[in-house]
Each structure stands twice: as structure tokens, then as C-alpha cells.
Amino acid sequence: MDSGKSFKCTMPGTCVWGKGKVALVTGAARRVGRVIAAALHKHGYNLVIHCSASKDEALAFAAQLNSVRGDSAHVISADLSTTSVVETSERLVREAVAKWGRLDLLVNNAGVYLATPLDQATDHHWNYLMNINLKAPYFLIQAAAPHLRKVEGNVVNLADILGERPSPPLSIYCTSKAAIIMVTKSLAAELGPQEWLSKTPLGRAGTGHEVADAVVFLASPAASYITGSGITTCGGRSITL
């Protein structure tokens, strides 16, 4: 989602195009998330700083930002790794909106990086990585969407090259990042104006049987020399978007 609004800046370093806007940045107490939050604050945004284990660092960071511009940073602590990640995501957005009465930007930065060799991977590893890296961003977007629509706001999801290139033994992490890339593409289409059939060369929606046929082919001896690639069963839509 993008407002498409333009702005002018006559003096480098003085742009405040985010003045009056509110950004929620997950995992913003440390590392990249902190840098992103600081940059947004510099451009006028009020910041909701999400943290989990790093609450002391988050509070110190918020105090630093508030010393520059009063009442411009607020900390919310939430553990996005738990089984109640959907409810936690809803609470996080609800509290973020309550602070300044609006939400203009959601930055899904929080993530965890963990080696999980196949012979050592556990259900806990899978859930831990997927909850933070994939499930939480998805349901944060779901919770934030109504508020973002009101102000023609934006969502930014962070991924990395491991979402496109495998790097054993980080298979679960790579899978989570590949999935968030697809979530980004998919929800961009869902939340933005789209005319799907008019953009499909075959001019019709696909069927479950056609997808099943592709699966049967990939599982058959006829596809014995196909690996690491896929078949795009989309009526030609991918060539026109």
C-alpha cells in the first residue's frame, strides 16, 4: 500500500515528510530495527518501538528519541514467538494505534536466525522461527490493515537473500524468509486495487483440477529430471503483472 503522495525538500537533511505520522517497527530496540526507527524519527515520524527481551534497550532508545522531540517514541513489549502470536499481534497493533490515534506505517523487522540441520531440527525450532519470521508479520498486517487503509499507509516487510538462495543448515530460516517474500507479494495484490481476470491471458480463473494435474505430473516418472524448480499454473498471469 502506498499513498503515492509527493513531497519537497529544499535543504538536505531537513525533510520531515513523516511529520504527524505514526510508525510501528517490530524488533526496534537493537540492530537494523533500531536504525530504521531512528531514520523514520529523523523524518518526523512518531515511533512505536516493539521489543521482546530487549526492553531495557528499547526504553533507553525511546528516551533518547524523546529527548530530541518530546512524546515522539513509545515502547510496547510483546513476545511474537508464542502460540498466541495472533492475539499478541492484535494487541500490539491495538496499543500502537491507541497511543497517537492512528497508524501510517508497519515495519515488520523482528526476526530470528537459527541453524537447524535436518537431523537436529525439532518442532520447537520450526514453530519458533515461523512464528516470529512469518506468522507474526502476516497477522500484524491483518490487524493493521484497517488503520492503514484510513490514511493510505504502508507496510514494509524485511527479508534477505536467504529467502531466495538456500544456505544449509539454515533451511527453516530460509523457508520462513521465502514465505515472507511471498506474503509481501500476495498481500500487495490483495490489499491494492487489482483486476485479476483482465490481467490473465487465458481470461478465466484456474481450477483445482488443473493444479492437481501439475502435482501429478511432478510426482510422475515423466518429471524425474525436474528438481529445485516449479511449474507456474496461473493461466499466464505471471507474465503480465
PDB file of N, CA and C in Angstrom, residues 6-89:
ATOM      1  N   SER A   6       3.647  13.057  -3.095  1.00  0.00           N
ATOM      2  CA  SER A   6       4.993  13.586  -3.278  1.00  0.00           C
ATOM      3  C   SER A   6       5.298  14.615  -2.202  1.00  0.00           C
ATOM      4  N   PHE A   7       6.587  14.951  -2.063  1.00  0.00           N
ATOM      5  CA  PHE A   7       6.965  15.977  -1.106  1.00  0.00           C
ATOM      6  C   PHE A   7       8.205  16.685  -1.616  1.00  0.00           C
ATOM      7  N   LYS A   8       8.443  17.872  -1.090  1.00  0.00           N
ATOM      8  CA  LYS A   8       9.613  18.655  -1.481  1.00  0.00           C
ATOM      9  C   LYS A   8      10.549  18.817  -0.297  1.00  0.00           C
ATOM     10  N   CYS A   9      11.820  18.888  -0.610  1.00  0.00           N
ATOM     11  CA  CYS A   9      12.812  19.149   0.427  1.00  0.00           C
ATOM     12  C   CYS A   9      13.865  20.072  -0.175  1.00  0.00           C
ATOM     13  N   THR A  10      13.939  21.280   0.320  1.00  0.00           N
ATOM     14  CA  THR A  10      14.877  22.241  -0.250  1.00  0.00           C
ATOM     15  C   THR A  10      16.236  22.195   0.420  1.00  0.00           C
ATOM     16  N   MET A  11      16.295  21.680   1.635  1.00  0.00           N
ATOM     17  CA  MET A  11      17.574  21.592   2.339  1.00  0.00           C
ATOM     18  C   MET A  11      17.833  20.159   2.750  1.00  0.00           C
ATOM     19  N   PRO A  12      18.878  19.526   2.195  1.00  0.00           N
ATOM     20  CA  PRO A  12      19.200  18.141   2.537  1.00  0.00           C
ATOM     21  C   PRO A  12      19.332  17.965   4.047  1.00  0.00           C
ATOM     22  N   GLY A  13      18.766  16.870   4.531  1.00  0.00           N
ATOM     23  CA  GLY A  13      18.868  16.560   5.949  1.00  0.00           C
ATOM     24  C   GLY A  13      17.794  17.187   6.809  1.00  0.00           C
ATOM     25  N   THR A  14      16.890  17.976   6.181  1.00  0.00           N
ATOM     26  CA  THR A  14      15.861  18.637   6.980  1.00  0.00           C
ATOM     27  C   THR A  14      14.451  18.171   6.629  1.00  0.00           C
ATOM     28  N   CYS A  15      14.323  17.154   5.789  1.00  0.00           N
ATOM     29  CA  CYS A  15      12.996  16.676   5.381  1.00  0.00           C
ATOM     30  C   CYS A  15      12.225  16.127   6.572  1.00  0.00           C
ATOM     31  N   VAL A  16      10.976  16.522   6.709  1.00  0.00           N
ATOM     32  CA  VAL A  16      10.115  15.993   7.764  1.00  0.00           C
ATOM     33  C   VAL A  16       8.809  15.519   7.149  1.00  0.00           C
ATOM     34  N   TRP A  17       8.925  14.763   6.058  1.00  0.00           N
ATOM     35  CA  TRP A  17       7.737  14.305   5.344  1.00  0.00           C
ATOM     36  C   TRP A  17       6.897  13.349   6.177  1.00  0.00           C
ATOM     37  N   GLY A  18       7.449  12.847   7.285  1.00  0.00           N
ATOM     38  CA  GLY A  18       6.676  11.960   8.144  1.00  0.00           C
ATOM     39  C   GLY A  18       6.029  12.663   9.321  1.00  0.00           C
ATOM     40  N   LYS A  19       6.082  13.990   9.338  1.00  0.00           N
ATOM     41  CA  LYS A  19       5.563  14.737  10.483  1.00  0.00           C
ATOM     42  C   LYS A  19       4.091  14.413  10.735  1.00  0.00           C
ATOM     43  N   GLY A  20       3.810  14.031  11.974  1.00  0.00           N
ATOM     44  CA  GLY A  20       2.444  13.706  12.359  1.00  0.00           C
ATOM     45  C   GLY A  20       2.049  12.272  12.086  1.00  0.00           C
ATOM     46  N   LYS A  21       2.908  11.541  11.389  1.00  0.00           N
ATOM     47  CA  LYS A  21       2.611  10.147  11.080  1.00  0.00           C
ATOM     48  C   LYS A  21       3.147   9.237  12.182  1.00  0.00           C
ATOM     49  N   VAL A  22       2.621   8.010  12.218  1.00  0.00           N
ATOM     50  CA  VAL A  22       2.994   7.047  13.252  1.00  0.00           C
ATOM     51  C   VAL A  22       3.485   5.761  12.597  1.00  0.00           C
ATOM     52  N   ALA A  23       4.631   5.285  13.057  1.00  0.00           N
ATOM     53  CA  ALA A  23       5.194   4.033  12.550  1.00  0.00           C
ATOM     54  C   ALA A  23       5.353   3.037  13.683  1.00  0.00           C
ATOM     55  N   LEU A  24       4.984   1.810  13.425  1.00  0.00           N
ATOM     56  CA  LEU A  24       5.245   0.696  14.334  1.00  0.00           C
ATOM     57  C   LEU A  24       6.358  -0.134  13.724  1.00  0.00           C
ATOM     58  N   VAL A  25       7.473  -0.233  14.422  1.00  0.00           N
ATOM     59  CA  VAL A  25       8.618  -1.004  13.945  1.00  0.00           C
ATOM     60  C   VAL A  25       8.858  -2.148  14.922  1.00  0.00           C
ATOM     61  N   THR A  26       8.749  -3.378  14.445  1.00  0.00           N
ATOM     62  CA  THR A  26       8.980  -4.526  15.327  1.00  0.00           C
ATOM     63  C   THR A  26      10.481  -4.803  15.434  1.00  0.00           C
ATOM     64  N   GLY A  27      10.865  -5.292  16.594  1.00  0.00           N
ATOM     65  CA  GLY A  27      12.281  -5.582  16.821  1.00  0.00           C
ATOM     66  C   GLY A  27      13.133  -4.336  16.694  1.00  0.00           C
ATOM     67  N   ALA A  28      12.665  -3.211  17.250  1.00  0.00           N
ATOM     68  CA  ALA A  28      13.320  -1.922  17.014  1.00  0.00           C
ATOM     69  C   ALA A  28      14.270  -1.492  18.121  1.00  0.00           C
ATOM     70  N   ALA A  29      14.503  -2.344  19.094  1.00  0.00           N
ATOM     71  CA  ALA A  29      15.382  -1.956  20.194  1.00  0.00           C
ATOM     72  C   ALA A  29      16.850  -2.068  19.822  1.00  0.00           C
ATOM     73  N   ARG A  30      17.155  -2.915  18.845  1.00  0.00           N
ATOM     74  CA  ARG A  30      18.554  -3.220  18.538  1.00  0.00           C
ATOM     75  C   ARG A  30      18.764  -3.341  17.029  1.00  0.00           C
ATOM     76  N   ARG A  31      20.010  -3.346  16.648  1.00  0.00           N
ATOM     77  CA  ARG A  31      20.471  -3.649  15.294  1.00  0.00           C
ATOM     78  C   ARG A  31      19.691  -2.882  14.209  1.00  0.00           C
ATOM     79  N   VAL A  32      19.326  -3.589  13.133  1.00  0.00           N
ATOM     80  CA  VAL A  32      18.727  -2.926  11.976  1.00  0.00           C
ATOM     81  C   VAL A  32      17.416  -2.220  12.331  1.00  0.00           C
ATOM     82  N   GLY A  33      16.603  -2.854  13.163  1.00  0.00           N
ATOM     83  CA  GLY A  33      15.332  -2.252  13.535  1.00  0.00           C
ATOM     84  C   GLY A  33      15.512  -0.903  14.206  1.00  0.00           C
ATOM     85  N   ARG A  34      16.520  -0.797  15.032  1.00  0.00           N
ATOM     86  CA  ARG A  34      16.807   0.473  15.717  1.00  0.00           C
ATOM     87  C   ARG A  34      17.227   1.546  14.714  1.00  0.00           C
ATOM     88  N   VAL A  35      18.044   1.146  13.756  1.00  0.00           N
ATOM     89  CA  VAL A  35      18.499   2.089  12.729  1.00  0.00           C
ATOM     90  C   VAL A  35      17.323   2.576  11.891  1.00  0.00           C
ATOM     91  N   ILE A  36      16.420   1.648  11.533  1.00  0.00           N
ATOM     92  CA  ILE A  36      15.225   2.021  10.766  1.00  0.00           C
ATOM     93  C   ILE A  36      14.363   2.990  11.557  1.00  0.00           C
ATOM     94  N   ALA A  37      14.146   2.671  12.822  1.00  0.00           N
ATOM     95  CA  ALA A  37      13.312   3.534  13.673  1.00  0.00           C
ATOM     96  C   ALA A  37      13.923   4.923  13.813  1.00  0.00           C
ATOM     97  N   ALA A  38      15.237   4.984  13.995  1.00  0.00           N
ATOM     98  CA  ALA A  38      15.913   6.272  14.141  1.00  0.00           C
ATOM     99  C   ALA A  38      15.783   7.105  12.870  1.00  0.00           C
ATOM    100  N   ALA A  39      15.886   6.450  11.722  1.00  0.00           N
ATOM    101  CA  ALA A  39      15.762   7.162  10.446  1.00  0.00           C
ATOM    102  C   ALA A  39      14.352   7.715  10.260  1.00  0.00           C
ATOM    103  N   LEU A  40      13.344   6.910  10.605  1.00  0.00           N
ATOM    104  CA  LEU A  40      11.958   7.375  10.497  1.00  0.00           C
ATOM    105  C   LEU A  40      11.698   8.548  11.443  1.00  0.00           C
ATOM    106  N   HIS A  41      12.246   8.448  12.637  1.00  0.00           N
ATOM    107  CA  HIS A  41      12.090   9.520  13.617  1.00  0.00           C
ATOM    108  C   HIS A  41      12.716  10.813  13.096  1.00  0.00           C
ATOM    109  N   LYS A  42      13.844  10.701  12.461  1.00  0.00           N
ATOM    110  CA  LYS A  42      14.537  11.868  11.905  1.00  0.00           C
ATOM    111  C   LYS A  42      13.660  12.580  10.877  1.00  0.00           C
ATOM    112  N   HIS A  43      12.821  11.802  10.193  1.00  0.00           N
ATOM    113  CA  HIS A  43      11.954  12.377   9.168  1.00  0.00           C
ATOM    114  C   HIS A  43      10.564  12.721   9.698  1.00  0.00           C
ATOM    115  N   GLY A  44      10.432  12.771  11.014  1.00  0.00           N
ATOM    116  CA  GLY A  44       9.209  13.305  11.596  1.00  0.00           C
ATOM    117  C   GLY A  44       8.225  12.301  12.153  1.00  0.00           C
ATOM    118  N   TYR A  45       8.453  11.021  11.942  1.00  0.00           N
ATOM    119  CA  TYR A  45       7.519  10.015  12.444  1.00  0.00           C
ATOM    120  C   TYR A  45       7.536   9.954  13.965  1.00  0.00           C
ATOM    121  N   ASN A  46       6.380   9.672  14.553  1.00  0.00           N
ATOM    122  CA  ASN A  46       6.306   9.199  15.923  1.00  0.00           C
ATOM    123  C   ASN A  46       6.491   7.693  15.879  1.00  0.00           C
ATOM    124  N   LEU A  47       7.266   7.166  16.811  1.00  0.00           N
ATOM    125  CA  LEU A  47       7.667   5.770  16.754  1.00  0.00           C
ATOM    126  C   LEU A  47       7.057   4.922  17.860  1.00  0.00           C
ATOM    127  N   VAL A  48       6.448   3.817  17.460  1.00  0.00           N
ATOM    128  CA  VAL A  48       6.090   2.772  18.409  1.00  0.00           C
ATOM    129  C   VAL A  48       7.177   1.720  18.278  1.00  0.00           C
ATOM    130  N   ILE A  49       7.982   1.573  19.322  1.00  0.00           N
ATOM    131  CA  ILE A  49       9.130   0.672  19.320  1.00  0.00           C
ATOM    132  C   ILE A  49       8.715  -0.642  19.952  1.00  0.00           C
ATOM    133  N   HIS A  50       8.635  -1.688  19.140  1.00  0.00           N
ATOM    134  CA  HIS A  50       8.321  -3.001  19.682  1.00  0.00           C
ATOM    135  C   HIS A  50       9.603  -3.691  20.125  1.00  0.00           C
ATOM    136  N   CYS A  51       9.507  -4.403  21.220  1.00  0.00           N
ATOM    137  CA  CYS A  51      10.629  -5.204  21.698  1.00  0.00           C
ATOM    138  C   CYS A  51      10.088  -6.445  22.384  1.00  0.00           C
ATOM    139  N   SER A  52      10.981  -7.377  22.640  1.00  0.00           N
ATOM    140  CA  SER A  52      10.611  -8.555  23.412  1.00  0.00           C
ATOM    141  C   SER A  52      11.548  -8.673  24.608  1.00  0.00           C
ATOM    142  N   ALA A  53      12.698  -9.309  24.412  1.00  0.00           N
ATOM    143  CA  ALA A  53      13.638  -9.486  25.521  1.00  0.00           C
ATOM    144  C   ALA A  53      14.460  -8.229  25.796  1.00  0.00           C
ATOM    145  N   SER A  54      14.514  -7.309  24.849  1.00  0.00           N
ATOM    146  CA  SER A  54      15.394  -6.140  24.962  1.00  0.00           C
ATOM    147  C   SER A  54      14.654  -4.896  25.455  1.00  0.00           C
ATOM    148  N   LYS A  55      13.836  -5.045  26.471  1.00  0.00           N
ATOM    149  CA  LYS A  55      13.009  -3.925  26.920  1.00  0.00           C
ATOM    150  C   LYS A  55      13.838  -2.769  27.466  1.00  0.00           C
ATOM    151  N   ASP A  56      14.900  -3.074  28.214  1.00  0.00           N
ATOM    152  CA  ASP A  56      15.731  -2.002  28.766  1.00  0.00           C
ATOM    153  C   ASP A  56      16.356  -1.178  27.651  1.00  0.00           C
ATOM    154  N   GLU A  57      16.840  -1.856  26.623  1.00  0.00           N
ATOM    155  CA  GLU A  57      17.428  -1.148  25.482  1.00  0.00           C
ATOM    156  C   GLU A  57      16.371  -0.330  24.749  1.00  0.00           C
ATOM    157  N   ALA A  58      15.176  -0.883  24.631  1.00  0.00           N
ATOM    158  CA  ALA A  58      14.092  -0.175  23.959  1.00  0.00           C
ATOM    159  C   ALA A  58      13.706   1.094  24.717  1.00  0.00           C
ATOM    160  N   LEU A  59      13.618   0.991  26.038  1.00  0.00           N
ATOM    161  CA  LEU A  59      13.254   2.156  26.857  1.00  0.00           C
ATOM    162  C   LEU A  59      14.329   3.239  26.774  1.00  0.00           C
ATOM    163  N   ALA A  60      15.597   2.820  26.769  1.00  0.00           N
ATOM    164  CA  ALA A  60      16.693   3.787  26.652  1.00  0.00           C
ATOM    165  C   ALA A  60      16.665   4.465  25.285  1.00  0.00           C
ATOM    166  N   PHE A  61      16.359   3.692  24.255  1.00  0.00           N
ATOM    167  CA  PHE A  61      16.269   4.241  22.904  1.00  0.00           C
ATOM    168  C   PHE A  61      15.116   5.233  22.804  1.00  0.00           C
ATOM    169  N   ALA A  62      13.975   4.872  23.371  1.00  0.00           N
ATOM    170  CA  ALA A  62      12.814   5.769  23.356  1.00  0.00           C
ATOM    171  C   ALA A  62      13.119   7.069  24.102  1.00  0.00           C
ATOM    172  N   ALA A  63      13.818   6.951  25.230  1.00  0.00           N
ATOM    173  CA  ALA A  63      14.184   8.146  25.999  1.00  0.00           C
ATOM    174  C   ALA A  63      15.085   9.058  25.177  1.00  0.00           C
ATOM    175  N   GLN A  64      15.988   8.445  24.420  1.00  0.00           N
ATOM    176  CA  GLN A  64      16.880   9.217  23.553  1.00  0.00           C
ATOM    177  C   GLN A  64      16.085   9.980  22.488  1.00  0.00           C
ATOM    178  N   LEU A  65      15.129   9.287  21.852  1.00  0.00           N
ATOM    179  CA  LEU A  65      14.309   9.930  20.824  1.00  0.00           C
ATOM    180  C   LEU A  65      13.426  11.018  21.424  1.00  0.00           C
ATOM    181  N   ASN A  66      12.877  10.761  22.598  1.00  0.00           N
ATOM    182  CA  ASN A  66      12.010  11.746  23.256  1.00  0.00           C
ATOM    183  C   ASN A  66      12.782  12.981  23.713  1.00  0.00           C
ATOM    184  N   SER A  67      14.080  12.825  23.948  1.00  0.00           N
ATOM    185  CA  SER A  67      14.895  13.986  24.313  1.00  0.00           C
ATOM    186  C   SER A  67      15.109  14.900  23.119  1.00  0.00           C
ATOM    187  N   VAL A  68      15.017  14.328  21.922  1.00  0.00           N
ATOM    188  CA  VAL A  68      15.144  15.113  20.695  1.00  0.00           C
ATOM    189  C   VAL A  68      13.815  15.778  20.350  1.00  0.00           C
ATOM    190  N   ARG A  69      12.733  15.018  20.517  1.00  0.00           N
ATOM    191  CA  ARG A  69      11.386  15.519  20.225  1.00  0.00           C
ATOM    192  C   ARG A  69      10.433  14.900  21.236  1.00  0.00           C
ATOM    193  N   GLY A  70       9.864  15.707  22.079  1.00  0.00           N
ATOM    194  CA  GLY A  70       9.042  15.217  23.177  1.00  0.00           C
ATOM    195  C   GLY A  70       7.859  14.372  22.742  1.00  0.00           C
ATOM    196  N   ASP A  71       7.578  13.339  23.498  1.00  0.00           N
ATOM    197  CA  ASP A  71       6.444  12.438  23.260  1.00  0.00           C
ATOM    198  C   ASP A  71       6.390  11.970  21.804  1.00  0.00           C
ATOM    199  N   SER A  72       7.525  11.482  21.309  1.00  0.00           N
ATOM    200  CA  SER A  72       7.597  11.018  19.925  1.00  0.00           C
ATOM    201  C   SER A  72       7.964   9.546  19.819  1.00  0.00           C
ATOM    202  N   ALA A  73       8.199   8.884  20.957  1.00  0.00           N
ATOM    203  CA  ALA A  73       8.564   7.467  20.936  1.00  0.00           C
ATOM    204  C   ALA A  73       7.916   6.752  22.105  1.00  0.00           C
ATOM    205  N   HIS A  74       7.437   5.565  21.845  1.00  0.00           N
ATOM    206  CA  HIS A  74       6.702   4.783  22.844  1.00  0.00           C
ATOM    207  C   HIS A  74       7.088   3.318  22.691  1.00  0.00           C
ATOM    208  N   VAL A  75       7.271   2.623  23.792  1.00  0.00           N
ATOM    209  CA  VAL A  75       7.697   1.227  23.783  1.00  0.00           C
ATOM    210  C   VAL A  75       6.539   0.304  24.111  1.00  0.00           C
ATOM    211  N   ILE A  76       6.408  -0.765  23.324  1.00  0.00           N
ATOM    212  CA  ILE A  76       5.455  -1.839  23.628  1.00  0.00           C
ATOM    213  C   ILE A  76       6.209  -3.160  23.586  1.00  0.00           C
ATOM    214  N   SER A  77       6.104  -3.917  24.650  1.00  0.00           N
ATOM    215  CA  SER A  77       6.761  -5.221  24.734  1.00  0.00           C
ATOM    216  C   SER A  77       5.782  -6.330  24.367  1.00  0.00           C
ATOM    217  N   ALA A  78       6.210  -7.238  23.503  1.00  0.00           N
ATOM    218  CA  ALA A  78       5.348  -8.355  23.095  1.00  0.00           C
ATOM    219  C   ALA A  78       6.206  -9.489  22.578  1.00  0.00           C
ATOM    220  N   ASP A  79       5.932 -10.693  23.037  1.00  0.00           N
ATOM    221  CA  ASP A  79       6.651 -11.885  22.602  1.00  0.00           C
ATOM    222  C   ASP A  79       5.929 -12.490  21.398  1.00  0.00           C
ATOM    223  N   LEU A  80       6.531 -12.388  20.224  1.00  0.00           N
ATOM    224  CA  LEU A  80       5.909 -12.875  18.994  1.00  0.00           C
ATOM    225  C   LEU A  80       6.233 -14.333  18.701  1.00  0.00           C
ATOM    226  N   SER A  81       6.893 -15.009  19.630  1.00  0.00           N
ATOM    227  CA  SER A  81       7.270 -16.402  19.398  1.00  0.00           C
ATOM    228  C   SER A  81       6.284 -17.395  19.996  1.00  0.00           C
ATOM    229  N   THR A  82       5.303 -16.909  20.737  1.00  0.00           N
ATOM    230  CA  THR A  82       4.420 -17.799  21.482  1.00  0.00           C
ATOM    231  C   THR A  82       3.310 -18.375  20.613  1.00  0.00           C
ATOM    232  N   THR A  83       2.603 -19.341  21.165  1.00  0.00           N
ATOM    233  CA  THR A  83       1.489 -19.961  20.439  1.00  0.00           C
ATOM    234  C   THR A  83       0.330 -18.985  20.268  1.00  0.00           C
ATOM    235  N   SER A  84       0.306 -17.920  21.066  1.00  0.00           N
ATOM    236  CA  SER A  84      -0.768 -16.926  20.964  1.00  0.00           C
ATOM    237  C   SER A  84      -0.350 -15.742  20.099  1.00  0.00           C
ATOM    238  N   VAL A  85       0.438 -16.009  19.067  1.00  0.00           N
ATOM    239  CA  VAL A  85       1.005 -14.937  18.248  1.00  0.00           C
ATOM    240  C   VAL A  85      -0.077 -14.094  17.576  1.00  0.00           C
ATOM    241  N   VAL A  86      -1.201 -14.684  17.208  1.00  0.00           N
ATOM    242  CA  VAL A  86      -2.271 -13.917  16.562  1.00  0.00           C
ATOM    243  C   VAL A  86      -2.832 -12.888  17.534  1.00  0.00           C
ATOM    244  N   GLU A  87      -3.170 -13.329  18.743  1.00  0.00           N
ATOM    245  CA  GLU A  87      -3.708 -12.426  19.751  1.00  0.00           C
ATOM    246  C   GLU A  87      -2.671 -11.364  20.145  1.00  0.00           C
ATOM    247  N   THR A  88      -1.399 -11.788  20.227  1.00  0.00           N
ATOM    248  CA  THR A  88      -0.337 -10.846  20.572  1.00  0.00           C
ATOM    249  C   THR A  88      -0.183  -9.788  19.490  1.00  0.00           C
ATOM    250  N   SER A  89      -0.278 -10.191  18.236  1.00  0.00           N
ATOM    251  CA  SER A  89      -0.183  -9.247  17.122  1.00  0.00           C
ATOM    252  C   SER A  89      -1.321  -8.248  17.162  1.00  0.00           C
TER     253      SER A  89
END
